[in-house]
């Protein structure tokens, strides 16, 4: 979901900023660091040229790499070289790929995948029951789990993908039906709930670049109402006890699933981002609601107004009963987590892994595994001025034996970026004396680790974490272990609490950048790191690549969001300019796009442009890197506010636009990006 949408579609957007702490803003640190380096080295170019002496040739000499994907091994080493002809910006209502490549829509919203396989009907005519057996809306994070051995693994597998939110007006023939502010047609709400969540679908290649749904046993929808286990330190806490789960061990549904992750043991991780607005609390918000922006008036889609059905009434988090087990005051505490799903067991119950913290999770990515060492997972909190976290497991990784419960014990850390290019990870752990001292100094009390985790943002505030410009996706280079994160933009920069620094070359952070860091000793579980800027996005006159040169017409972009380093070492950057930014900047940036970057050299080329009004998000290939799946979310940008962004993609004619996956192949069968 993008930032600007909220300003114009008040019910659909990201949460409003809720960080009122006095922690340093990353933008200010960057300003100080870059201005100082500017003086020291004679230019902004030098400031972004890299502090990692080991990057490049010496990194290439690192030990051989096998991608840590379940059941898949890339048949070649990493190169990261770009071989395609860059495409120009586009404002066409179609997909654009380089010469020699083909893009084809796949699995659009409404594609039947299970049950009676109900066909998609244009015009919002499908029922709630239909939607429960169809691909959801607003495709986002995506992963491909191969089925079979050898080349079969490149032609047959399970696609797991997130469905972040909905364009409510497009869901029904005439939009949502409200009478006196109340949702009076229950089936509309059932359909909206079912359009959220995750799709798991078996797919098979039938011809080069042409895939079909297999009507197999794995196909499954997980929605905003699917029962889920609560696991880790928060399990059984008073903070998650509800009328539905008086012992605090279960909750229902996963909301606003943005980016994703997967695990070395072959499970899918879905991440709950802008979930707070789905709830309303009209009786006074406790800190675990207020710090996340739970609404005090109307909930986003007003599902809570269907008061006679418990399934929907639970979105009203107001105090109504005598205790937490008589109402849904704690229902929002069941959201904001990373959820583990086993795609290979269609009867399995999704598990909320609470040790990884509660915030507006964009996605989660793990560092390359090392046998006999802890696992490290990185995750960003995508809201203005929020933080970047990592989780280090207590147990050590043992291939073939490690399972999901390794995620239930470990230490959650938050990042501090110092202005000298160093950084540190500070523990958010009640057993850690420094954390307890920081909390005491801030006058903040935490009862136990469950309390810390339910209030992750507050815990990060008290240890002095660095406020970031909306952390979106992360990617870890599989050979160098360098971690890359997109920082999409920050519309509050320049306001009273985030003053513009005259020395800051990025006085306007409208375009975003990509930060990277290397952990001390190249150990993912280290407590210190060195950081740098990989690219400052923006127009030609306000951007810098790793080599110090500005972006040009072959690669200008704004608002980086999706990020993935493929099995060949190419980094894919996807953009999410909001509707307002797209409208204002259409002439120079065109529609949202995807670029390829060489992490070693910093070279960037535009590879793909999507149709009107959408964002490009989610990227995965088959293990041989020869079939790529990306997602196109909200073509048309959801409403009448942006007539020049209106779209009929992918069906054309007068059909309503719908989110969809896109399959990209090279016509000669070669590696994508080569
Ligand atoms: Fe759902 Fe942060 O994008
Ligand atoms: Ca975004
Ligand atoms: Ca995103």
Tab-separated table of N, CA, C and O in Angstrom, residues 298-365:
chain	number	residue	atom	x	y	z
A	298	UNK	N	-14.485	5.479	13.016
A	298	UNK	CA	-14.901	4.364	12.171
A	298	UNK	C	-13.716	3.471	11.822
A	298	UNK	O	-12.618	3.956	11.575
A	299	UNK	N	-13.962	2.162	11.785
A	299	UNK	CA	-12.941	1.255	11.283
A	299	UNK	C	-12.872	1.400	9.759
A	299	UNK	O	-13.798	1.912	9.130
A	300	UNK	N	-11.768	0.947	9.169
A	300	UNK	CA	-11.498	1.221	7.753
A	300	UNK	C	-12.650	0.804	6.848
A	300	UNK	O	-13.093	1.571	6.007
A	301	UNK	N	-13.105	-0.423	6.982
A	301	UNK	CA	-14.165	-0.930	6.094
A	301	UNK	C	-15.496	-1.115	6.836
A	301	UNK	O	-16.435	-1.643	6.279
A	302	UNK	N	-15.515	-0.730	8.113
A	302	UNK	CA	-16.727	-0.807	8.947
A	302	UNK	C	-17.277	-2.228	9.060
A	302	UNK	O	-18.490	-2.436	9.158
A	303	UNK	N	-16.366	-3.205	9.034
A	303	UNK	CA	-16.815	-4.589	9.254
A	303	UNK	C	-17.448	-4.724	10.637
A	303	UNK	O	-18.333	-5.547	10.852
A	304	UNK	N	-16.967	-3.937	11.596
A	304	UNK	CA	-17.442	-4.044	12.977
A	304	UNK	C	-18.912	-3.656	13.116
A	304	UNK	O	-19.528	-3.955	14.146
A	305	UNK	N	-19.478	-3.008	12.084
A	305	UNK	CA	-20.877	-2.586	12.231
A	305	UNK	C	-21.857	-3.734	12.024
A	305	UNK	O	-23.051	-3.570	12.250
A	306	UNK	N	-21.354	-4.905	11.600
A	306	UNK	CA	-22.223	-6.087	11.525
A	306	UNK	C	-22.209	-6.701	12.931
A	306	UNK	O	-21.555	-7.722	13.187
A	307	UNK	N	-22.927	-6.078	13.830
A	307	UNK	CA	-22.766	-6.365	15.259
A	307	UNK	C	-23.359	-7.703	15.690
A	307	UNK	O	-23.009	-8.220	16.748
A	308	UNK	N	-24.260	-8.284	14.909
A	308	UNK	CA	-24.890	-9.532	15.335
A	308	UNK	C	-24.082	-10.759	14.916
A	308	UNK	O	-24.480	-11.879	15.207
A	309	UNK	N	-22.974	-10.552	14.211
A	309	UNK	CA	-22.129	-11.693	13.838
A	309	UNK	C	-20.769	-11.511	14.498
A	309	UNK	O	-20.032	-10.567	14.197
A	310	UNK	N	-20.455	-12.420	15.405
A	310	UNK	CA	-19.230	-12.321	16.212
A	310	UNK	C	-17.991	-12.154	15.340
A	310	UNK	O	-17.082	-11.380	15.658
A	311	UNK	N	-17.955	-12.868	14.234
A	311	UNK	CA	-16.832	-12.849	13.306
A	311	UNK	C	-16.491	-11.422	12.849
A	311	UNK	O	-15.324	-11.095	12.629
A	312	UNK	N	-17.505	-10.581	12.713
A	312	UNK	CA	-17.282	-9.205	12.256
A	312	UNK	C	-17.316	-8.206	13.417
A	312	UNK	O	-16.591	-7.201	13.411
A	313	UNK	N	-18.137	-8.480	14.411
A	313	UNK	CA	-18.245	-7.581	15.573
A	313	UNK	C	-16.905	-7.449	16.292
A	313	UNK	O	-16.643	-6.444	16.956
A	314	UNK	N	-16.030	-8.460	16.145
A	314	UNK	CA	-14.738	-8.443	16.839
A	314	UNK	C	-13.841	-7.292	16.390
A	314	UNK	O	-12.847	-6.991	17.047
A	315	UNK	N	-14.174	-6.656	15.272
A	315	UNK	CA	-13.355	-5.526	14.840
A	315	UNK	C	-13.672	-4.255	15.632
A	315	UNK	O	-13.025	-3.238	15.445
A	316	UNK	N	-14.665	-4.343	16.533
A	316	UNK	CA	-14.893	-3.258	17.490
A	316	UNK	C	-14.142	-3.622	18.772
A	316	UNK	O	-14.530	-4.539	19.497
A	317	UNK	N	-13.058	-2.896	19.042
A	317	UNK	CA	-12.188	-3.202	20.192
A	317	UNK	C	-12.546	-2.363	21.409
A	317	UNK	O	-11.745	-2.255	22.348
A	318	UNK	N	-13.720	-1.792	21.422
A	318	UNK	CA	-14.152	-1.017	22.591
A	318	UNK	C	-14.397	-1.952	23.769
A	318	UNK	O	-14.761	-3.118	23.595
A	319	UNK	N	-14.214	-1.429	24.977
A	319	UNK	CA	-14.538	-2.193	26.180
A	319	UNK	C	-16.058	-2.272	26.313
A	319	UNK	O	-16.749	-1.255	26.315
A	320	UNK	N	-16.567	-3.507	26.387
A	320	UNK	CA	-18.020	-3.703	26.487
A	320	UNK	C	-18.404	-4.593	27.658
A	320	UNK	O	-19.458	-4.419	28.253
A	321	UNK	N	-17.568	-5.572	27.962
A	321	UNK	CA	-17.883	-6.519	29.024
A	321	UNK	C	-17.167	-6.179	30.319
A	321	UNK	O	-16.512	-5.133	30.443
A	322	UNK	N	-17.280	-7.096	31.280
A	322	UNK	CA	-16.639	-6.889	32.579
A	322	UNK	C	-15.169	-7.276	32.570
A	322	UNK	O	-14.416	-6.887	33.448
A	323	UNK	N	-14.785	-8.093	31.581
A	323	UNK	CA	-13.389	-8.498	31.493
A	323	UNK	C	-13.041	-8.736	30.032
A	323	UNK	O	-13.925	-8.759	29.165
A	324	UNK	N	-11.736	-8.932	29.784
A	324	UNK	CA	-11.260	-9.096	28.407
A	324	UNK	C	-11.829	-10.342	27.743
A	324	UNK	O	-11.869	-10.417	26.509
A	325	UNK	N	-12.262	-11.320	28.528
A	325	UNK	CA	-12.796	-12.541	27.921
A	325	UNK	C	-14.281	-12.412	27.578
A	325	UNK	O	-14.908	-13.369	27.127
A	326	UNK	N	-14.830	-11.216	27.806
A	326	UNK	CA	-16.243	-10.991	27.465
A	326	UNK	C	-16.416	-10.067	26.265
A	326	UNK	O	-17.544	-9.739	25.890
A	327	UNK	N	-15.296	-9.578	25.707
A	327	UNK	CA	-15.407	-8.689	24.547
A	327	UNK	C	-14.150	-8.823	23.682
A	327	UNK	O	-13.400	-9.794	23.807
A	328	UNK	N	-13.943	-7.827	22.814
A	328	UNK	CA	-12.804	-7.881	21.884
A	328	UNK	C	-11.862	-6.697	22.054
A	328	UNK	O	-11.254	-6.227	21.091
A	329	UNK	N	-11.720	-6.258	23.295
A	329	UNK	CA	-10.783	-5.165	23.572
A	329	UNK	C	-9.347	-5.557	23.193
A	329	UNK	O	-8.525	-4.701	22.917
A	330	UNK	N	-9.045	-6.854	23.230
A	330	UNK	CA	-7.688	-7.313	22.893
A	330	UNK	C	-7.550	-7.823	21.462
A	330	UNK	O	-6.486	-8.308	21.079
A	331	UNK	N	-8.618	-7.740	20.697
A	331	UNK	CA	-8.542	-8.286	19.345
A	331	UNK	C	-7.424	-7.648	18.509
A	331	UNK	O	-6.709	-8.371	17.788
A	332	UNK	N	-7.197	-6.322	18.585
A	332	UNK	CA	-6.095	-5.758	17.784
A	332	UNK	C	-4.723	-6.304	18.198
A	332	UNK	O	-3.779	-6.243	17.400
A	333	UNK	N	-4.599	-6.843	19.398
A	333	UNK	CA	-3.302	-7.375	19.827
A	333	UNK	C	-2.978	-8.708	19.161
A	333	UNK	O	-1.856	-9.201	19.266
A	334	UNK	N	-3.959	-9.264	18.481
A	334	UNK	CA	-3.735	-10.479	17.697
A	334	UNK	C	-3.196	-10.173	16.306
A	334	UNK	O	-2.980	-11.082	15.513
A	335	UNK	N	-2.998	-8.900	15.995
A	335	UNK	CA	-2.483	-8.490	14.685
A	335	UNK	C	-1.170	-7.729	14.850
A	335	UNK	O	-0.874	-7.186	15.916
A	336	UNK	N	-0.415	-7.656	13.751
A	336	UNK	CA	0.872	-6.956	13.764
A	336	UNK	C	2.048	-7.913	13.826
A	336	UNK	O	3.173	-7.514	14.081
A	337	UNK	N	1.780	-9.184	13.536
A	337	UNK	CA	2.786	-10.224	13.709
A	337	UNK	C	3.258	-10.785	12.374
A	337	UNK	O	2.676	-10.490	11.322
A	338	UNK	N	4.266	-11.644	12.464
A	338	UNK	CA	4.678	-12.473	11.330
A	338	UNK	C	4.038	-13.842	11.532
A	338	UNK	O	4.109	-14.416	12.627
A	339	UNK	N	3.387	-14.331	10.480
A	339	UNK	CA	2.606	-15.563	10.548
A	339	UNK	C	3.279	-16.630	9.694
A	339	UNK	O	3.585	-16.386	8.524
A	340	UNK	N	3.495	-17.797	10.293
A	340	UNK	CA	4.106	-18.902	9.543
A	340	UNK	C	3.028	-19.842	9.023
A	340	UNK	O	2.135	-20.258	9.766
A	341	UNK	N	3.130	-20.161	7.729
A	341	UNK	CA	2.165	-21.039	7.068
A	341	UNK	C	2.937	-22.170	6.397
A	341	UNK	O	3.910	-21.916	5.681
A	342	UNK	N	2.487	-23.412	6.614
A	342	UNK	CA	3.106	-24.553	5.937
A	342	UNK	C	2.310	-24.843	4.675
A	342	UNK	O	1.226	-25.425	4.735
A	343	UNK	N	2.842	-24.457	3.516
A	343	UNK	CA	2.054	-24.634	2.283
A	343	UNK	C	1.917	-26.087	1.879
A	343	UNK	O	1.049	-26.429	1.079
A	344	UNK	N	2.778	-26.951	2.432
A	344	UNK	CA	2.749	-28.368	2.044
A	344	UNK	C	1.797	-29.192	2.915
A	344	UNK	O	1.629	-30.379	2.675
A	345	UNK	N	1.202	-28.565	3.931
A	345	UNK	CA	0.209	-29.249	4.765
A	345	UNK	C	-1.079	-28.432	4.747
A	345	UNK	O	-1.256	-27.504	5.534
A	346	UNK	N	-1.996	-28.769	3.839
A	346	UNK	CA	-3.202	-27.948	3.692
A	346	UNK	C	-4.115	-27.980	4.912
A	346	UNK	O	-5.033	-27.166	5.012
A	347	UNK	N	-3.862	-28.892	5.848
A	347	UNK	CA	-4.691	-28.919	7.055
A	347	UNK	C	-4.040	-28.136	8.198
A	347	UNK	O	-4.617	-28.026	9.277
A	348	UNK	N	-2.841	-27.584	7.978
A	348	UNK	CA	-2.122	-26.934	9.078
A	348	UNK	C	-2.763	-25.597	9.450
A	348	UNK	O	-3.345	-24.913	8.606
A	349	UNK	N	-2.636	-25.251	10.726
A	349	UNK	CA	-3.140	-23.974	11.233
A	349	UNK	C	-2.002	-22.956	11.203
A	349	UNK	O	-0.919	-23.228	11.731
A	350	UNK	N	-2.204	-21.791	10.588
A	350	UNK	CA	-1.153	-20.770	10.596
A	350	UNK	C	-0.775	-20.378	12.028
A	350	UNK	O	-1.607	-20.428	12.942
A	351	UNK	N	0.500	-19.996	12.202
A	351	UNK	CA	1.028	-19.710	13.539
A	351	UNK	C	1.587	-18.291	13.595
A	351	UNK	O	2.452	-17.924	12.778
A	352	UNK	N	1.124	-17.508	14.546
A	352	UNK	CA	1.657	-16.151	14.748
A	352	UNK	C	2.911	-16.264	15.608
A	352	UNK	O	2.830	-16.666	16.780
A	353	UNK	N	4.052	-15.937	15.024
A	353	UNK	CA	5.347	-16.073	15.709
A	353	UNK	C	5.661	-14.766	16.436
A	353	UNK	O	6.311	-13.868	15.891
A	354	UNK	N	5.222	-14.666	17.685
A	354	UNK	CA	5.231	-13.369	18.373
A	354	UNK	C	6.613	-12.910	18.810
A	354	UNK	O	6.810	-11.721	19.066
A	355	UNK	N	7.582	-13.815	18.884
A	355	UNK	CA	8.910	-13.399	19.328
A	355	UNK	C	9.547	-12.409	18.357
A	355	UNK	O	10.480	-11.681	18.719
A	356	UNK	N	9.055	-12.373	17.107
A	356	UNK	CA	9.623	-11.478	16.100
A	356	UNK	C	9.059	-10.062	16.171
A	356	UNK	O	9.413	-9.209	15.368
A	357	UNK	N	8.180	-9.799	17.135
A	357	UNK	CA	7.742	-8.436	17.373
A	357	UNK	C	6.452	-8.070	16.673
A	357	UNK	O	6.017	-8.739	15.736
A	358	UNK	N	5.841	-6.996	17.185
A	358	UNK	CA	4.549	-6.527	16.670
A	358	UNK	C	4.702	-5.094	16.176
A	358	UNK	O	5.004	-4.182	16.949
A	359	UNK	N	4.530	-4.929	14.888
A	359	UNK	CA	4.545	-3.588	14.299
A	359	UNK	C	3.872	-3.655	12.938
A	359	UNK	O	3.108	-4.603	12.686
A	360	UNK	N	4.060	-2.627	12.095
A	360	UNK	CA	3.510	-2.660	10.734
A	360	UNK	C	4.523	-3.373	9.858
A	360	UNK	O	5.316	-2.755	9.159
A	361	UNK	N	4.495	-4.721	9.949
A	361	UNK	CA	5.491	-5.541	9.269
A	361	UNK	C	5.361	-5.416	7.762
A	361	UNK	O	4.340	-5.794	7.197
A	362	UNK	N	6.405	-4.913	7.133
A	362	UNK	CA	6.413	-4.926	5.674
A	362	UNK	C	6.714	-6.340	5.173
A	362	UNK	O	5.959	-6.909	4.417
A	363	UNK	N	7.827	-6.888	5.600
A	363	UNK	CA	8.237	-8.212	5.158
A	363	UNK	C	9.288	-8.737	6.113
A	363	UNK	O	9.578	-8.120	7.141
A	364	UNK	N	9.879	-9.878	5.776
A	364	UNK	CA	10.917	-10.459	6.628
A	364	UNK	C	11.855	-11.257	5.728
A	364	UNK	O	11.420	-11.904	4.776
A	365	UNK	N	13.155	-11.146	6.006
A	365	UNK	CA	14.132	-11.836	5.168
A	365	UNK	C	15.242	-12.363	6.060
A	365	UNK	O	15.666	-11.686	7.003
